[in-house]
Amino acid sequence: MVPLLEQSEGSIYNMSFIMKLHRHFQRMVILLATFCMVSIIISAYYLYSGYKQENELSDMASEVDCGDFQHLPYRLMEVKTRKLSDASRTDPTVLVFVESQYSSLGQDIIMILESSRFHYHIEIAPGKGDLPALIEKTRGKYILIIYENILKYINMDSWNRSLLDKYCVEYGVGVIGFHKTSEKSLQSFQLKGFPFSVYGNLAVKDCCINPHSPLLHVTRSSKLEKGSLPGTDWTIFQINHSAYQPVIFAKVKTPENLSPPIPKGAFYATVIHDLGLHDGIHRVLFGSNLNFWLHKLIFIDAVSFLSGKRLTLSLDRYILVDIDDIFVGKEGTRMNTNDVKALLDTQNLLRAQITNFTFNLGFSGKFYHTGTEEEDEGDDRLLGSVDEFWWFPHMWSHMQPHLFHNESSLVEQMILNKKFALEHGIPTDMGYAVAPHHSGVYPVHIQLYEAWRKVWNIRITSTEEYPHLKPARYRRGFIHKHIMVLPRQTCGLFTHTIFYKEYPGGPKELDKSIQGGELFFTVVLNPISIFMTHLSNYGNDRLGLYTFVNLANFVQSWTNLRLQTLPPVQLAHKYFELFPDQKDPLWQNPCDDKRHRDIWSKEKTCDRLPKFLVIGPQKTGTTALYLFLVMHPSILSNSPSPKTFEEVQFFNRNNYHRGIDWYMDFFPVPSNVTTDFLFEKSANYFHSEEAPKRAASLVPKAKIITILIDPSDRAYSWYQHQRSHEGPRSSEV
Ligand SMILES: Nc1ncnc2c1ncn2[C@@H]1O[C@H](COP(=O)(O)OS(=O)(=O)O)[C@@H](OP(=O)(O)O)[C@H]1O
């Protein structure tokens, strides 16, 4: 028997064990419950803060310098976009809806498309949203749609909008639009159909690029771009949906009066990308125009991305820097030995950024050693490093070739320069030459072409003048008499730009041009840029070195472009490989452009061009008409051609490549330019594919005469003609 006490002790012991167990269990339950609660709270916190982060992206971003990308909010991670459909079912033409023919943003859009050599079609955006035909047979007519004013797209009537959306989805076509607020617009509103708010009429500053934006191609996400952005009418997008990605951010400068208020110093998207996750259509919206250079760059990339890379610029950029007149310069403005040393050092420095970079030096031997003592030593230092550079000849005495009517005197001048080159070990086989002031290159002075070939075996030259100096984006190349003429670009350095402080328009103009201005976009938009600079840009303040070092730095910081240099012959082949359709020239009247007239030989005239053309067609009585016309005392025609008799047949076939001197030689010099009428009859201009554009270019004001008769009469006459000439088709008729 267990004693009671003991019994009770035992039972007490048992009881306390159970109670302990119970307490432990209770504690465990409480602990577990607490743990669960804490987990829930933590999860809720993170969920909430995650949501908040998405909603208040800009607030988070405001605390970081966007150059430090690892601290930027999670939304800036790589994203999956909806794949663009096969865009090859559309023509590579952009449909641009502009506000008016003269609207400035519309013109900027067109300017970039033209400079990129993309095809486009312009429509004035109608109020209701009526659309042009988008499909031809089963093919889409447009690869991309651009709205200068995105509100025209957003507010179009539902019928047109659903048509456009259907087209975009079916053909994988994206939309680019610009939202620019005016003084009248609301400061804050919801963009109809989009899950984000828009704030307008703002000034913004300090901007950076989302490095994970799938749009980026040419553009490289770089450091924070400090400073105010142009204009005070910016729109910013406050996104709270993961289907939209910011592309560019900027801080708001004037947020005081905003309702609802937004934090000062926060980053907000000025460009957003609708990833197409919602309705299958990619859209890129700009909260301003294209005045800001980074918007221009992103616009180029948006066109590339949304066209499935069919309207895209390659990343290779070839740059050739010519230094003209390396010995020609006023005493006191030329290079001394230190300048030459700096030239060599900079050339080496630039090679790190521009593969194979080499300055291309042009020389006129007559001016060697015509500076001060120090400058003459500079000349010798240049020749002491002759192998470090590429060289190209000018005229011996820097004369303009169009002043030489006689080819043999041009040849003489060139021989003198060649002798100088041989005496000083300057290479004579580069195949490239440039003429002072573009003289003789375009408009073509045929004597120059002939002399170049004979003396130097020149195969390449360059000019800014074809077809005209301005607009620069229309400059083209051509091949004439086996000489490849490449377009030259303008870099803003001339004989008189020798001091930074005295740069035209103020020194900051040069910096602006380099940092996202004209010079920068010249490189971005032209696969090949040949720049002409002058000796005096490398002495004095050495502006030439300043310009190209800073340009290369800027291009490298903000783009993915691969800069390189090629010797002129290879460069020319590359050019016509890229632009084969430019090989054939299109001649213009040299007297229609003042700059061209100035470099057109005084011994030649522009008056020996026809005022009207009888274009055929054949067998319609053109010979009879020709004979009747020449009976008139004021109507004069060409002298006969040995091969084609009264017809010159210039515009239709290969005679065109003989040049305008050849053509004009057929015509008399009119005794009275106003009352005399020169004309030409070539009956096969009528069916020539080339003749219309060639004639429109050279004689744009010429009247055209054509004779139309009953086609069966013409066919019968043609049949007789073929029979009498034993033509191949006569027996088939
Ligand atoms: N005044 C007048 N009115 C109408 N038709 C005329 C006139 N004069 C010539 N002819 C007829 O035109 C035919 C020759 O045309 P073309 O001179 O244009 O021929 S060509 O293309 O230059 O070879 C040729 O036609 P066929 O005789 O039928 O061959 C000419 O007879």
PDB file of N, CA and C in Angstrom, residues 86-143:
ATOM      1  N   ASP A  86       4.941  39.136 -86.198  1.00  0.00           N
ATOM      2  CA  ASP A  86       5.821  39.182 -87.361  1.00  0.00           C
ATOM      3  C   ASP A  86       5.515  40.439 -88.177  1.00  0.00           C
ATOM      4  N   ALA A  87       6.405  41.424 -88.041  1.00  0.00           N
ATOM      5  CA  ALA A  87       6.149  42.714 -88.697  1.00  0.00           C
ATOM      6  C   ALA A  87       6.434  42.657 -90.196  1.00  0.00           C
ATOM      7  N   SER A  88       6.904  41.508 -90.683  1.00  0.00           N
ATOM      8  CA  SER A  88       7.258  41.458 -92.107  1.00  0.00           C
ATOM      9  C   SER A  88       6.012  41.439 -92.999  1.00  0.00           C
ATOM     10  N   ARG A  89       4.836  41.356 -92.383  1.00  0.00           N
ATOM     11  CA  ARG A  89       3.607  41.400 -93.185  1.00  0.00           C
ATOM     12  C   ARG A  89       3.171  42.828 -93.461  1.00  0.00           C
ATOM     13  N   THR A  90       4.015  43.767 -93.066  1.00  0.00           N
ATOM     14  CA  THR A  90       3.689  45.166 -93.347  1.00  0.00           C
ATOM     15  C   THR A  90       4.789  45.780 -94.206  1.00  0.00           C
ATOM     16  N   ASP A  91       4.440  46.843 -94.934  1.00  0.00           N
ATOM     17  CA  ASP A  91       5.462  47.597 -95.655  1.00  0.00           C
ATOM     18  C   ASP A  91       6.257  48.408 -94.639  1.00  0.00           C
ATOM     19  N   PRO A  92       7.529  48.645 -94.922  1.00  0.00           N
ATOM     20  CA  PRO A  92       8.334  49.371 -93.913  1.00  0.00           C
ATOM     21  C   PRO A  92       8.105  50.881 -93.969  1.00  0.00           C
ATOM     22  N   THR A  93       6.846  51.288 -93.894  1.00  0.00           N
ATOM     23  CA  THR A  93       6.504  52.713 -93.959  1.00  0.00           C
ATOM     24  C   THR A  93       5.844  53.130 -92.650  1.00  0.00           C
ATOM     25  N   VAL A  94       6.235  54.300 -92.157  1.00  0.00           N
ATOM     26  CA  VAL A  94       5.660  54.801 -90.897  1.00  0.00           C
ATOM     27  C   VAL A  94       4.497  55.732 -91.245  1.00  0.00           C
ATOM     28  N   LEU A  95       3.396  55.551 -90.553  1.00  0.00           N
ATOM     29  CA  LEU A  95       2.257  56.463 -90.733  1.00  0.00           C
ATOM     30  C   LEU A  95       2.325  57.518 -89.638  1.00  0.00           C
ATOM     31  N   VAL A  96       2.477  58.774 -90.052  1.00  0.00           N
ATOM     32  CA  VAL A  96       2.645  59.852 -89.058  1.00  0.00           C
ATOM     33  C   VAL A  96       1.425  60.770 -89.097  1.00  0.00           C
ATOM     34  N   PHE A  97       0.727  60.861 -87.983  1.00  0.00           N
ATOM     35  CA  PHE A  97      -0.383  61.813 -87.872  1.00  0.00           C
ATOM     36  C   PHE A  97       0.153  63.095 -87.256  1.00  0.00           C
ATOM     37  N   VAL A  98       0.177  64.156 -88.046  1.00  0.00           N
ATOM     38  CA  VAL A  98       0.679  65.434 -87.525  1.00  0.00           C
ATOM     39  C   VAL A  98      -0.504  66.358 -87.253  1.00  0.00           C
ATOM     40  N   GLU A  99      -0.246  67.417 -86.494  1.00  0.00           N
ATOM     41  CA  GLU A  99      -1.303  68.367 -86.180  1.00  0.00           C
ATOM     42  C   GLU A  99      -1.570  69.293 -87.364  1.00  0.00           C
ATOM     43  N   SER A 100      -0.500  69.711 -88.029  1.00  0.00           N
ATOM     44  CA  SER A 100      -0.663  70.506 -89.237  1.00  0.00           C
ATOM     45  C   SER A 100       0.609  70.332 -90.060  1.00  0.00           C
ATOM     46  N   GLN A 101       0.569  70.875 -91.256  1.00  0.00           N
ATOM     47  CA  GLN A 101       1.708  70.726 -92.154  1.00  0.00           C
ATOM     48  C   GLN A 101       2.953  71.405 -91.572  1.00  0.00           C
ATOM     49  N   TYR A 102       2.719  72.412 -90.742  1.00  0.00           N
ATOM     50  CA  TYR A 102       3.847  73.212 -90.270  1.00  0.00           C
ATOM     51  C   TYR A 102       4.170  73.012 -88.795  1.00  0.00           C
ATOM     52  N   SER A 103       3.465  72.123 -88.118  1.00  0.00           N
ATOM     53  CA  SER A 103       3.686  71.985 -86.669  1.00  0.00           C
ATOM     54  C   SER A 103       5.127  71.553 -86.402  1.00  0.00           C
ATOM     55  N   SER A 104       5.703  72.159 -85.382  1.00  0.00           N
ATOM     56  CA  SER A 104       7.152  71.986 -85.230  1.00  0.00           C
ATOM     57  C   SER A 104       7.523  70.585 -84.763  1.00  0.00           C
ATOM     58  N   LEU A 105       6.730  69.988 -83.862  1.00  0.00           N
ATOM     59  CA  LEU A 105       7.038  68.619 -83.450  1.00  0.00           C
ATOM     60  C   LEU A 105       6.888  67.672 -84.641  1.00  0.00           C
ATOM     61  N   GLY A 106       5.847  67.892 -85.430  1.00  0.00           N
ATOM     62  CA  GLY A 106       5.640  67.069 -86.627  1.00  0.00           C
ATOM     63  C   GLY A 106       6.873  67.123 -87.518  1.00  0.00           C
ATOM     64  N   GLN A 107       7.410  68.314 -87.681  1.00  0.00           N
ATOM     65  CA  GLN A 107       8.596  68.458 -88.529  1.00  0.00           C
ATOM     66  C   GLN A 107       9.814  67.764 -87.920  1.00  0.00           C
ATOM     67  N   ASP A 108       9.922  67.830 -86.582  1.00  0.00           N
ATOM     68  CA  ASP A 108      11.045  67.132 -85.926  1.00  0.00           C
ATOM     69  C   ASP A 108      10.944  65.616 -86.137  1.00  0.00           C
ATOM     70  N   ILE A 109       9.716  65.111 -86.047  1.00  0.00           N
ATOM     71  CA  ILE A 109       9.516  63.666 -86.243  1.00  0.00           C
ATOM     72  C   ILE A 109       9.954  63.289 -87.664  1.00  0.00           C
ATOM     73  N   ILE A 110       9.477  64.071 -88.626  1.00  0.00           N
ATOM     74  CA  ILE A 110       9.798  63.790 -90.030  1.00  0.00           C
ATOM     75  C   ILE A 110      11.305  63.910 -90.262  1.00  0.00           C
ATOM     76  N   MET A 111      11.898  64.921 -89.629  1.00  0.00           N
ATOM     77  CA  MET A 111      13.330  65.134 -89.815  1.00  0.00           C
ATOM     78  C   MET A 111      14.131  63.893 -89.381  1.00  0.00           C
ATOM     79  N   ILE A 112      13.735  63.308 -88.260  1.00  0.00           N
ATOM     80  CA  ILE A 112      14.473  62.121 -87.790  1.00  0.00           C
ATOM     81  C   ILE A 112      14.219  60.930 -88.706  1.00  0.00           C
ATOM     82  N   LEU A 113      12.984  60.777 -89.149  1.00  0.00           N
ATOM     83  CA  LEU A 113      12.696  59.653 -90.046  1.00  0.00           C
ATOM     84  C   LEU A 113      13.457  59.814 -91.364  1.00  0.00           C
ATOM     85  N   GLU A 114      13.480  61.049 -91.870  1.00  0.00           N
ATOM     86  CA  GLU A 114      14.202  61.300 -93.128  1.00  0.00           C
ATOM     87  C   GLU A 114      15.702  61.079 -92.958  1.00  0.00           C
ATOM     88  N   SER A 115      16.237  61.612 -91.850  1.00  0.00           N
ATOM     89  CA  SER A 115      17.682  61.462 -91.624  1.00  0.00           C
ATOM     90  C   SER A 115      18.054  59.997 -91.486  1.00  0.00           C
ATOM     91  N   SER A 116      17.128  59.201 -90.951  1.00  0.00           N
ATOM     92  CA  SER A 116      17.402  57.767 -90.798  1.00  0.00           C
ATOM     93  C   SER A 116      17.114  57.015 -92.087  1.00  0.00           C
ATOM     94  N   ARG A 117      16.622  57.745 -93.097  1.00  0.00           N
ATOM     95  CA  ARG A 117      16.292  57.184 -94.418  1.00  0.00           C
ATOM     96  C   ARG A 117      15.152  56.162 -94.336  1.00  0.00           C
ATOM     97  N   PHE A 118      14.188  56.427 -93.445  1.00  0.00           N
ATOM     98  CA  PHE A 118      13.006  55.569 -93.333  1.00  0.00           C
ATOM     99  C   PHE A 118      11.870  56.180 -94.156  1.00  0.00           C
ATOM    100  N   HIS A 119      11.049  55.309 -94.725  1.00  0.00           N
ATOM    101  CA  HIS A 119       9.900  55.805 -95.484  1.00  0.00           C
ATOM    102  C   HIS A 119       8.777  56.184 -94.524  1.00  0.00           C
ATOM    103  N   TYR A 120       8.033  57.203 -94.902  1.00  0.00           N
ATOM    104  CA  TYR A 120       6.916  57.611 -94.043  1.00  0.00           C
ATOM    105  C   TYR A 120       5.791  58.168 -94.907  1.00  0.00           C
ATOM    106  N   HIS A 121       4.623  58.202 -94.297  1.00  0.00           N
ATOM    107  CA  HIS A 121       3.461  58.800 -94.960  1.00  0.00           C
ATOM    108  C   HIS A 121       2.816  59.731 -93.944  1.00  0.00           C
ATOM    109  N   ILE A 122       2.554  60.987 -94.358  1.00  0.00           N
ATOM    110  CA  ILE A 122       1.996  61.953 -93.404  1.00  0.00           C
ATOM    111  C   ILE A 122       0.502  62.111 -93.621  1.00  0.00           C
ATOM    112  N   GLU A 123      -0.235  62.188 -92.522  1.00  0.00           N
ATOM    113  CA  GLU A 123      -1.658  62.535 -92.561  1.00  0.00           C
ATOM    114  C   GLU A 123      -1.871  63.636 -91.535  1.00  0.00           C
ATOM    115  N   ILE A 124      -2.708  64.605 -91.858  1.00  0.00           N
ATOM    116  CA  ILE A 124      -3.088  65.582 -90.836  1.00  0.00           C
ATOM    117  C   ILE A 124      -4.121  64.878 -89.962  1.00  0.00           C
ATOM    118  N   ALA A 125      -3.860  64.811 -88.655  1.00  0.00           N
ATOM    119  CA  ALA A 125      -4.742  64.035 -87.771  1.00  0.00           C
ATOM    120  C   ALA A 125      -6.128  64.662 -87.725  1.00  0.00           C
ATOM    121  N   PRO A 126      -7.147  63.958 -88.193  1.00  0.00           N
ATOM    122  CA  PRO A 126      -8.483  64.536 -88.163  1.00  0.00           C
ATOM    123  C   PRO A 126      -9.080  64.446 -86.761  1.00  0.00           C
ATOM    124  N   GLY A 127     -10.020  65.354 -86.469  1.00  0.00           N
ATOM    125  CA  GLY A 127     -10.622  65.397 -85.142  1.00  0.00           C
ATOM    126  C   GLY A 127     -11.262  64.090 -84.736  1.00  0.00           C
ATOM    127  N   LYS A 128     -12.088  63.536 -85.646  1.00  0.00           N
ATOM    128  CA  LYS A 128     -12.847  62.332 -85.291  1.00  0.00           C
ATOM    129  C   LYS A 128     -11.962  61.085 -85.236  1.00  0.00           C
ATOM    130  N   GLY A 129     -10.888  61.146 -85.945  1.00  0.00           N
ATOM    131  CA  GLY A 129      -9.993  59.999 -85.946  1.00  0.00           C
ATOM    132  C   GLY A 129     -10.107  59.153 -87.195  1.00  0.00           C
ATOM    133  N   ASP A 130     -10.661  59.719 -88.274  1.00  0.00           N
ATOM    134  CA  ASP A 130     -10.769  58.939 -89.511  1.00  0.00           C
ATOM    135  C   ASP A 130      -9.390  58.451 -89.931  1.00  0.00           C
ATOM    136  N   LEU A 131      -9.378  57.249 -90.473  1.00  0.00           N
ATOM    137  CA  LEU A 131      -8.089  56.633 -90.801  1.00  0.00           C
ATOM    138  C   LEU A 131      -7.930  56.461 -92.302  1.00  0.00           C
ATOM    139  N   PRO A 132      -6.721  56.533 -92.816  1.00  0.00           N
ATOM    140  CA  PRO A 132      -6.513  56.174 -94.220  1.00  0.00           C
ATOM    141  C   PRO A 132      -6.575  54.650 -94.324  1.00  0.00           C
ATOM    142  N   ALA A 133      -6.626  54.123 -95.548  1.00  0.00           N
ATOM    143  CA  ALA A 133      -6.637  52.665 -95.705  1.00  0.00           C
ATOM    144  C   ALA A 133      -5.370  52.103 -95.089  1.00  0.00           C
ATOM    145  N   LEU A 134      -5.528  51.088 -94.246  1.00  0.00           N
ATOM    146  CA  LEU A 134      -4.367  50.536 -93.546  1.00  0.00           C
ATOM    147  C   LEU A 134      -3.862  49.246 -94.196  1.00  0.00           C
ATOM    148  N   ILE A 135      -4.737  48.639 -95.008  1.00  0.00           N
ATOM    149  CA  ILE A 135      -4.377  47.335 -95.579  1.00  0.00           C
ATOM    150  C   ILE A 135      -4.530  47.393 -97.088  1.00  0.00           C
ATOM    151  N   GLU A 136      -3.606  46.773 -97.792  1.00  0.00           N
ATOM    152  CA  GLU A 136      -3.764  46.631 -99.239  1.00  0.00           C
ATOM    153  C   GLU A 136      -3.685  45.148 -99.551  1.00  0.00           C
ATOM    154  N   LYS A 137      -4.733  44.637-100.123  1.00  0.00           N
ATOM    155  CA  LYS A 137      -4.921  43.182-100.247  1.00  0.00           C
ATOM    156  C   LYS A 137      -4.783  42.595 -98.836  1.00  0.00           C
ATOM    157  N   THR A 138      -3.775  41.759 -98.610  1.00  0.00           N
ATOM    158  CA  THR A 138      -3.689  41.236 -97.239  1.00  0.00           C
ATOM    159  C   THR A 138      -2.504  41.831 -96.503  1.00  0.00           C
ATOM    160  N   ARG A 139      -1.862  42.784 -97.116  1.00  0.00           N
ATOM    161  CA  ARG A 139      -0.624  43.335 -96.545  1.00  0.00           C
ATOM    162  C   ARG A 139      -0.887  44.639 -95.797  1.00  0.00           C
ATOM    163  N   GLY A 140      -0.257  44.765 -94.632  1.00  0.00           N
ATOM    164  CA  GLY A 140      -0.380  46.008 -93.867  1.00  0.00           C
ATOM    165  C   GLY A 140       0.440  47.103 -94.546  1.00  0.00           C
ATOM    166  N   LYS A 141      -0.135  48.306 -94.631  1.00  0.00           N
ATOM    167  CA  LYS A 141       0.579  49.378 -95.336  1.00  0.00           C
ATOM    168  C   LYS A 141       1.579  50.099 -94.434  1.00  0.00           C
ATOM    169  N   TYR A 142       1.428  49.934 -93.118  1.00  0.00           N
ATOM    170  CA  TYR A 142       2.289  50.697 -92.213  1.00  0.00           C
ATOM    171  C   TYR A 142       2.873  49.811 -91.122  1.00  0.00           C
ATOM    172  N   ILE A 143       4.108  50.062 -90.820  1.00  0.00           N
ATOM    173  CA  ILE A 143       4.814  49.238 -89.829  1.00  0.00           C
ATOM    174  C   ILE A 143       4.719  49.851 -88.430  1.00  0.00           C
TER     175      ILE A 143
END
